Short mmCIF file of C-alpha atoms in Angstrom, two decimals:
data_model
loop_
_atom_site.label_atom_id
_atom_site.label_comp_id
_atom_site.label_asym_id
_atom_site.label_seq_id
_atom_site.Cartn_x
_atom_site.Cartn_y
_atom_site.Cartn_z
CA MET A 1 99.79 79.27 104.97
CA VAL A 2 95.86 74.98 103.48
CA PRO A 3 96.09 72.15 105.65
CA SER A 4 95.74 68.52 104.50
CA ALA A 5 95.02 67.13 108.02
CA ARG A 6 93.01 68.37 110.76
CA ALA A 7 93.51 68.62 114.44
CA ALA A 8 91.80 65.92 116.55
CA ARG A 9 89.28 68.09 118.53
CA PRO A 10 87.36 67.29 121.65
CA ALA A 11 83.47 67.52 121.42
CA TRP A 12 81.48 70.10 123.30
CA ARG A 13 80.57 67.34 125.90
CA ASP A 14 84.28 67.05 126.55
CA VAL A 15 84.46 70.60 127.82
CA PRO A 16 84.28 70.66 131.67
CA GLU A 17 80.87 71.18 133.14
CA SER A 18 82.01 74.31 135.03
CA THR A 19 83.09 75.87 131.73
CA ARG A 20 79.86 74.86 129.90
CA LEU A 21 77.61 76.06 132.70
CA SER A 22 79.38 79.49 132.72
CA ILE A 23 78.88 79.70 128.98
CA GLN A 24 75.37 78.91 129.08
CA ALA A 25 74.81 81.33 131.99
CA ARG A 26 76.15 84.18 130.04
CA LEU A 27 74.10 83.16 127.06
CA THR A 28 70.96 82.92 129.30
CA ALA A 29 69.87 79.87 127.41
CA PRO A 30 70.68 76.23 127.46
CA VAL A 31 72.47 74.41 124.50
CA VAL A 32 70.17 72.01 122.78
CA GLN A 33 72.55 70.99 120.00
CA ALA A 34 76.41 71.04 119.44
CA LEU A 35 77.98 70.55 116.12
CA GLY A 36 81.85 69.93 116.18
CA GLN A 37 83.89 71.72 113.57
CA ALA A 38 87.10 70.40 111.92
CA GLY A 39 89.94 72.60 110.58
CA GLY A 40 93.10 74.14 111.82
CA PHE A 41 95.71 72.71 114.04
CA THR A 42 95.00 73.72 117.62
CA PRO A 43 93.56 70.75 119.66
CA GLY A 44 90.72 72.62 121.39
CA ALA A 45 86.92 72.10 121.01
CA ALA A 46 85.39 74.06 118.24
CA SER A 47 81.51 73.83 118.14
CA ARG A 48 78.59 75.55 116.73
CA LEU A 49 75.96 75.62 119.42
CA LEU A 50 72.11 75.92 119.02
CA LEU A 51 70.38 77.45 121.96
CA ALA A 52 66.97 76.69 123.22
CA ASP A 53 65.92 80.20 122.14
CA GLY A 54 66.83 79.65 118.66
CA ARG A 55 70.23 81.70 118.67
CA ARG A 56 73.49 80.02 117.43
CA VAL A 57 76.93 80.79 118.57
CA PHE A 58 80.44 79.35 117.94
CA VAL A 59 82.67 78.33 120.85
CA LYS A 60 86.37 77.48 120.80
CA ALA A 61 87.83 76.19 124.10
CA LEU A 62 90.70 74.25 125.60
CA PRO A 63 92.37 73.66 128.82
CA ALA A 64 93.44 76.88 130.58
CA ASP A 65 96.93 75.43 131.16
CA HIS A 66 97.43 74.21 127.60
CA PRO A 67 100.31 75.90 125.73
CA SER A 68 97.94 77.07 123.18
CA ALA A 69 95.70 78.90 125.63
CA ALA A 70 98.00 82.03 125.48
CA ALA A 71 97.17 82.13 121.76
CA TYR A 72 93.39 81.99 122.46
CA ARG A 73 93.65 84.87 125.02
CA ALA A 74 95.67 86.83 122.50
CA GLU A 75 93.00 86.28 119.89
CA ALA A 76 90.36 87.44 122.29
CA ARG A 77 92.15 90.75 122.99
CA VAL A 78 92.49 91.32 119.28
CA CYS A 79 88.87 90.39 118.28
CA ALA A 80 87.59 92.62 121.12
CA GLN A 81 89.14 95.59 119.42
CA LEU A 82 88.48 94.80 115.84
CA PRO A 83 86.33 97.63 113.99
CA ILE A 84 82.70 96.53 113.67
CA GLU A 85 83.05 96.72 109.90
CA ALA A 86 85.89 94.25 109.79
CA PRO A 87 84.93 90.96 108.02
CA ALA A 88 85.47 88.83 111.15
CA PRO A 89 82.78 87.27 113.56
CA ARG A 90 82.04 89.33 116.54
CA LEU A 91 83.53 88.17 119.89
CA LEU A 92 80.56 87.98 122.32
CA PHE A 93 82.62 87.23 125.50
CA THR A 94 85.23 84.91 126.98
CA VAL A 95 85.14 82.43 129.92
CA GLU A 96 88.12 81.56 132.17
CA LYS A 97 87.47 78.37 134.14
CA GLU A 98 89.08 74.97 133.96
CA TRP A 99 89.08 75.84 130.22
CA THR A 100 89.61 78.96 128.36
CA ALA A 101 86.64 79.52 126.11
CA LEU A 102 85.90 82.27 123.37
CA VAL A 103 82.28 82.70 122.31
CA PHE A 104 81.59 84.30 118.84
CA GLU A 105 78.48 85.05 116.93
CA ASP A 106 77.77 82.08 114.56
CA VAL A 107 78.57 82.40 110.84
CA ASP A 108 76.70 80.11 108.63
CA GLY A 109 79.12 79.04 105.73
CA ARG A 110 82.00 76.89 104.62
CA GLU A 111 85.64 77.03 104.00
CA PRO A 112 86.32 78.68 100.67
CA SER A 113 87.92 76.73 98.01
CA LEU A 114 91.09 78.17 96.18
CA ARG A 115 91.25 75.50 93.47
CA PRO A 116 91.63 76.75 89.82
CA GLY A 117 88.21 77.93 88.47
CA SER A 118 86.67 78.13 91.93
CA PRO A 119 83.92 80.83 92.26
CA ASP A 120 85.43 81.47 95.60
CA LEU A 121 88.79 82.88 94.50
CA ALA A 122 87.32 86.20 93.52
CA ALA A 123 85.59 86.61 96.77
CA VAL A 124 88.75 85.79 98.75
CA LEU A 125 90.91 88.27 96.88
CA VAL A 126 88.29 90.86 97.27
CA ALA A 127 88.04 90.09 100.84
CA VAL A 128 91.83 90.25 101.43
CA GLY A 129 92.05 93.62 99.61
CA GLY A 130 89.15 94.99 101.75
CA LEU A 131 90.76 93.81 104.83
CA ALA A 132 93.88 95.81 104.22
CA ARG A 133 91.81 98.89 103.45
CA GLY A 134 89.54 98.61 106.48
CA LEU A 135 92.44 97.80 109.00
CA THR A 136 94.65 100.81 107.71
CA PRO A 137 95.50 102.67 109.88
CA CYS A 138 96.14 99.79 112.32
CA PRO A 139 93.24 99.96 114.88
CA LEU A 140 95.25 98.23 117.59
CA SER A 141 98.11 99.79 119.49
CA SER A 142 99.32 96.78 121.19
CA VAL A 143 100.31 94.49 118.26
CA PRO A 144 104.11 94.07 117.44
CA ALA A 145 105.59 95.28 114.28
CA VAL A 146 105.69 92.49 111.56
CA LEU A 147 109.41 92.64 111.28
CA ASP A 148 109.78 92.18 115.05
CA ASP A 149 107.25 89.33 115.06
CA LEU A 150 108.13 87.42 111.78
CA GLY A 151 111.79 88.52 111.23
CA PRO A 152 113.36 86.15 113.63
CA LEU A 153 110.94 83.29 112.60
CA LEU A 154 111.50 83.55 108.84
CA GLN A 155 115.17 82.79 108.81
CA GLY A 156 114.95 78.95 108.35
CA TRP A 157 117.51 78.67 105.55
CA SER A 158 120.18 80.30 107.95
CA ALA A 159 119.33 77.72 110.39
CA LEU A 160 119.41 74.94 108.03
CA ARG A 161 122.72 75.95 106.59
CA VAL A 162 124.50 75.35 109.75
CA ASP A 163 124.00 71.53 109.28
CA PRO A 164 122.13 70.90 106.09
CA PRO A 165 119.77 67.68 106.52
CA ALA A 166 120.44 64.82 104.11
CA ASP A 167 116.84 64.86 102.74
CA LEU A 168 116.91 68.66 101.79
CA ASP A 169 115.62 69.37 98.44
CA PRO A 170 118.63 69.00 96.02
CA TRP A 171 118.02 72.25 94.28
CA ALA A 172 117.73 74.11 97.68
CA ARG A 173 121.01 72.39 98.81
CA THR A 174 122.77 73.63 95.66
CA HIS A 175 121.32 77.27 96.16
CA LEU A 176 121.37 77.43 99.96
CA ASP A 177 123.70 80.47 99.89
CA SER A 178 121.32 82.38 97.56
CA LEU A 179 118.35 81.41 99.70
CA VAL A 180 120.07 82.58 102.89
CA ALA A 181 120.96 85.84 101.11
CA MET A 182 117.38 86.34 99.85
CA GLU A 183 115.39 85.52 102.97
CA THR A 184 115.73 88.87 104.48
CA ALA A 185 115.15 90.89 101.28
CA TRP A 186 111.65 91.62 102.23
CA HIS A 187 112.72 93.37 105.43
CA PRO A 188 113.17 96.95 104.11
CA TRP A 189 109.49 96.76 102.67
CA ALA A 190 107.88 95.33 105.78
CA ASP A 191 107.00 98.53 107.52
CA GLY A 192 103.50 99.82 107.34
CA ASP A 193 100.37 100.77 109.26
CA THR A 194 98.08 98.07 108.37
CA LEU A 195 96.76 95.37 110.92
CA LEU A 196 97.93 92.16 109.30
CA HIS A 197 96.25 88.73 110.19
CA ASN A 198 99.56 87.07 109.41
CA ASP A 199 98.08 83.54 108.72
CA LEU A 200 95.61 83.87 105.89
CA ARG A 201 94.77 80.49 104.45
CA PRO A 202 91.50 78.83 103.51
CA ASP A 203 90.78 77.12 106.86
CA ASN A 204 90.99 80.63 108.45
CA MET A 205 88.29 81.95 106.33
CA ILE A 206 84.47 81.25 106.08
CA ARG A 207 82.41 81.87 102.80
CA ARG A 208 79.06 83.03 104.16
CA LEU A 209 75.87 82.02 102.34
CA ASP A 210 75.71 85.52 100.76
CA GLY A 211 79.17 84.95 99.21
CA ARG A 212 81.11 87.25 101.50
CA ILE A 213 84.35 85.96 103.06
CA MET A 214 84.81 86.19 106.84
CA VAL A 215 88.31 85.87 108.42
CA VAL A 216 88.80 84.04 111.61
CA ASP A 217 91.66 82.94 114.05
CA TRP A 218 93.28 86.33 114.75
CA ALA A 219 95.80 84.78 117.15
CA SER A 220 98.99 86.21 115.67
CA PRO A 221 98.38 89.68 114.07
CA ALA A 222 101.07 92.22 113.55
CA ARG A 223 101.37 95.78 112.30
CA GLY A 224 103.03 96.16 108.84
CA ALA A 225 102.80 96.55 105.12
CA ALA A 226 99.42 95.27 103.53
CA TRP A 227 101.28 93.41 100.73
CA LEU A 228 102.62 90.74 103.14
CA ASP A 229 99.16 89.29 103.84
CA VAL A 230 98.27 89.29 100.16
CA ALA A 231 101.49 87.76 98.95
CA GLY A 232 101.27 85.16 101.66
CA LEU A 233 98.28 83.65 99.76
CA VAL A 234 100.54 82.23 96.95
CA PRO A 235 101.62 79.12 98.56
CA ALA A 236 97.99 78.38 99.45
CA LEU A 237 97.11 78.94 95.77
CA LEU A 238 99.88 76.53 94.72
CA MET A 239 98.73 73.85 97.30
CA ALA A 240 95.18 74.28 95.79
CA GLY A 241 96.37 73.29 92.34
CA HIS A 242 97.49 76.47 90.62
CA GLU A 243 100.58 76.78 88.48
CA PRO A 244 103.04 79.37 89.80
CA ARG A 245 102.56 81.75 86.97
CA HIS A 246 98.66 81.79 87.43
CA ALA A 247 99.04 82.22 91.25
CA GLU A 248 101.44 85.09 90.48
CA ARG A 249 99.04 86.76 88.24
CA LEU A 250 96.22 86.59 90.82
CA VAL A 251 98.27 88.00 93.53
CA THR A 252 101.17 90.21 92.25
CA THR A 253 98.73 92.32 90.19
CA ARG A 254 96.99 93.51 93.29
CA PRO A 255 97.83 97.16 94.08
CA SER A 256 99.52 96.47 97.40
CA VAL A 257 101.82 93.93 95.98
CA ALA A 258 102.38 95.61 92.55
CA SER A 259 103.86 98.58 94.38
CA VAL A 260 106.66 96.49 96.10
CA PRO A 261 109.99 95.79 94.33
CA ALA A 262 110.07 92.29 92.72
CA TRP A 263 113.32 91.43 94.72
CA ALA A 264 111.36 92.07 98.08
CA VAL A 265 108.53 89.70 96.98
CA THR A 266 111.04 87.05 95.88
CA GLY A 267 112.82 87.54 99.29
CA PHE A 268 109.51 86.92 101.12
CA ALA A 269 108.90 83.76 99.03
CA ALA A 270 112.32 82.64 100.10
CA ALA A 271 111.65 83.44 103.69
CA LEU A 272 108.30 81.42 103.81
CA ALA A 273 109.89 78.39 102.22
CA GLY A 274 112.68 78.41 104.64
CA HIS A 275 110.52 78.84 107.70
CA TRP A 276 108.32 75.88 106.64
CA GLU A 277 111.38 73.82 105.59
CA TRP A 278 112.85 74.32 109.09
CA SER A 279 109.49 74.08 110.97
CA ARG A 280 108.50 70.81 109.37
CA ARG A 281 111.59 69.06 111.00
CA LEU A 282 110.49 69.97 114.56
CA PRO A 283 108.63 67.51 116.84
CA GLU A 284 104.87 67.47 116.32
CA SER A 285 103.20 70.00 118.65
CA ASP A 286 100.97 68.55 121.27
CA GLY A 287 97.62 67.67 119.86
CA ALA A 288 98.32 69.44 116.49
CA CYS A 289 97.60 66.51 114.27
CA GLY A 290 99.11 67.06 110.79
CA LEU A 291 100.93 70.40 111.36
CA ARG A 292 104.11 69.18 110.22
CA ARG A 293 102.74 67.40 107.22
CA PHE A 294 101.14 70.69 106.22
CA GLN A 295 104.41 72.50 106.68
CA ALA A 296 106.21 70.09 104.42
CA ARG A 297 103.62 70.73 101.71
CA ALA A 298 103.90 74.49 102.22
CA ALA A 299 107.60 74.31 102.12
CA VAL A 300 107.44 72.61 98.66
CA ALA A 301 104.90 75.19 97.41
CA ALA A 302 106.77 78.22 98.64
CA LEU A 303 110.12 77.00 97.13
CA ALA A 304 108.39 76.37 93.87
CA TRP A 305 107.02 79.89 93.97
CA PHE A 306 110.69 81.24 94.74
CA ARG A 307 112.18 79.17 91.85
CA HIS A 308 109.42 80.47 89.51
CA ARG A 309 110.44 84.19 90.48
CA MET A 310 114.20 83.45 90.13
CA ARG A 311 113.49 82.34 86.63
CA LEU A 312 111.69 85.49 85.94
CA SER A 313 114.44 87.72 87.09
#
């Protein structure tokens, strides 16, 4: 959950004219400049637009019949219901033409760095903690429970045990039964009434010029225990260069995680590692450049986290 490659995105000019004209009509001003944005794995256009009257907006768009369009529509439904105080860009409107487009207020900033010593680290941890406080109780009634949403997905070790691949990590192969046993240990502690983002990683965040962190890409939220979003940052920290013990200190001392039994957190580490180890072997998604490479790196990081926790137990 920090990509090493970016989706190959179309430019604003590649968005069909009917969709572009509809967006400009709603904005009541023509676009005079479009700056494409990298990041993430969906293959849609992502552009910061400067309007003739000086306003700026952010637009993400892709063909209405693309498999990822459903995720865009889901994100729109969620963002339309987020509390105004949530650290997320405000959704202005959506357009459904040849392409599905979401138009947000523009946020001037950059992707935060999680590398050791980064001044962004503290801001990210504060933001994630504030996110949980501000979204408890869950403000959305239509999101799934996290166990219903992630439970079936995070059982990769069980799937891999059926026919272990030849290139499976030797340690994982030797301890496959233990990994299978542990990957559901987080289930009893998954219930909660917090709106979870479910995919917190640096490229789903923006560090504003004032230092505050905004969270974007609300395509797969769920209702559950707040500690899951916080603990899910550990693999991203490891991929950014942290040692497991340091990443643990940063995350497991947070109140929402510290109140959870150690074995449940260890089980969540196993579940994430198994999910990514399984997912990285699937065919590359349409237009999602680099997704499988990211999942391979994430699997290594999450397995290192699990092994570190097993040594502590």
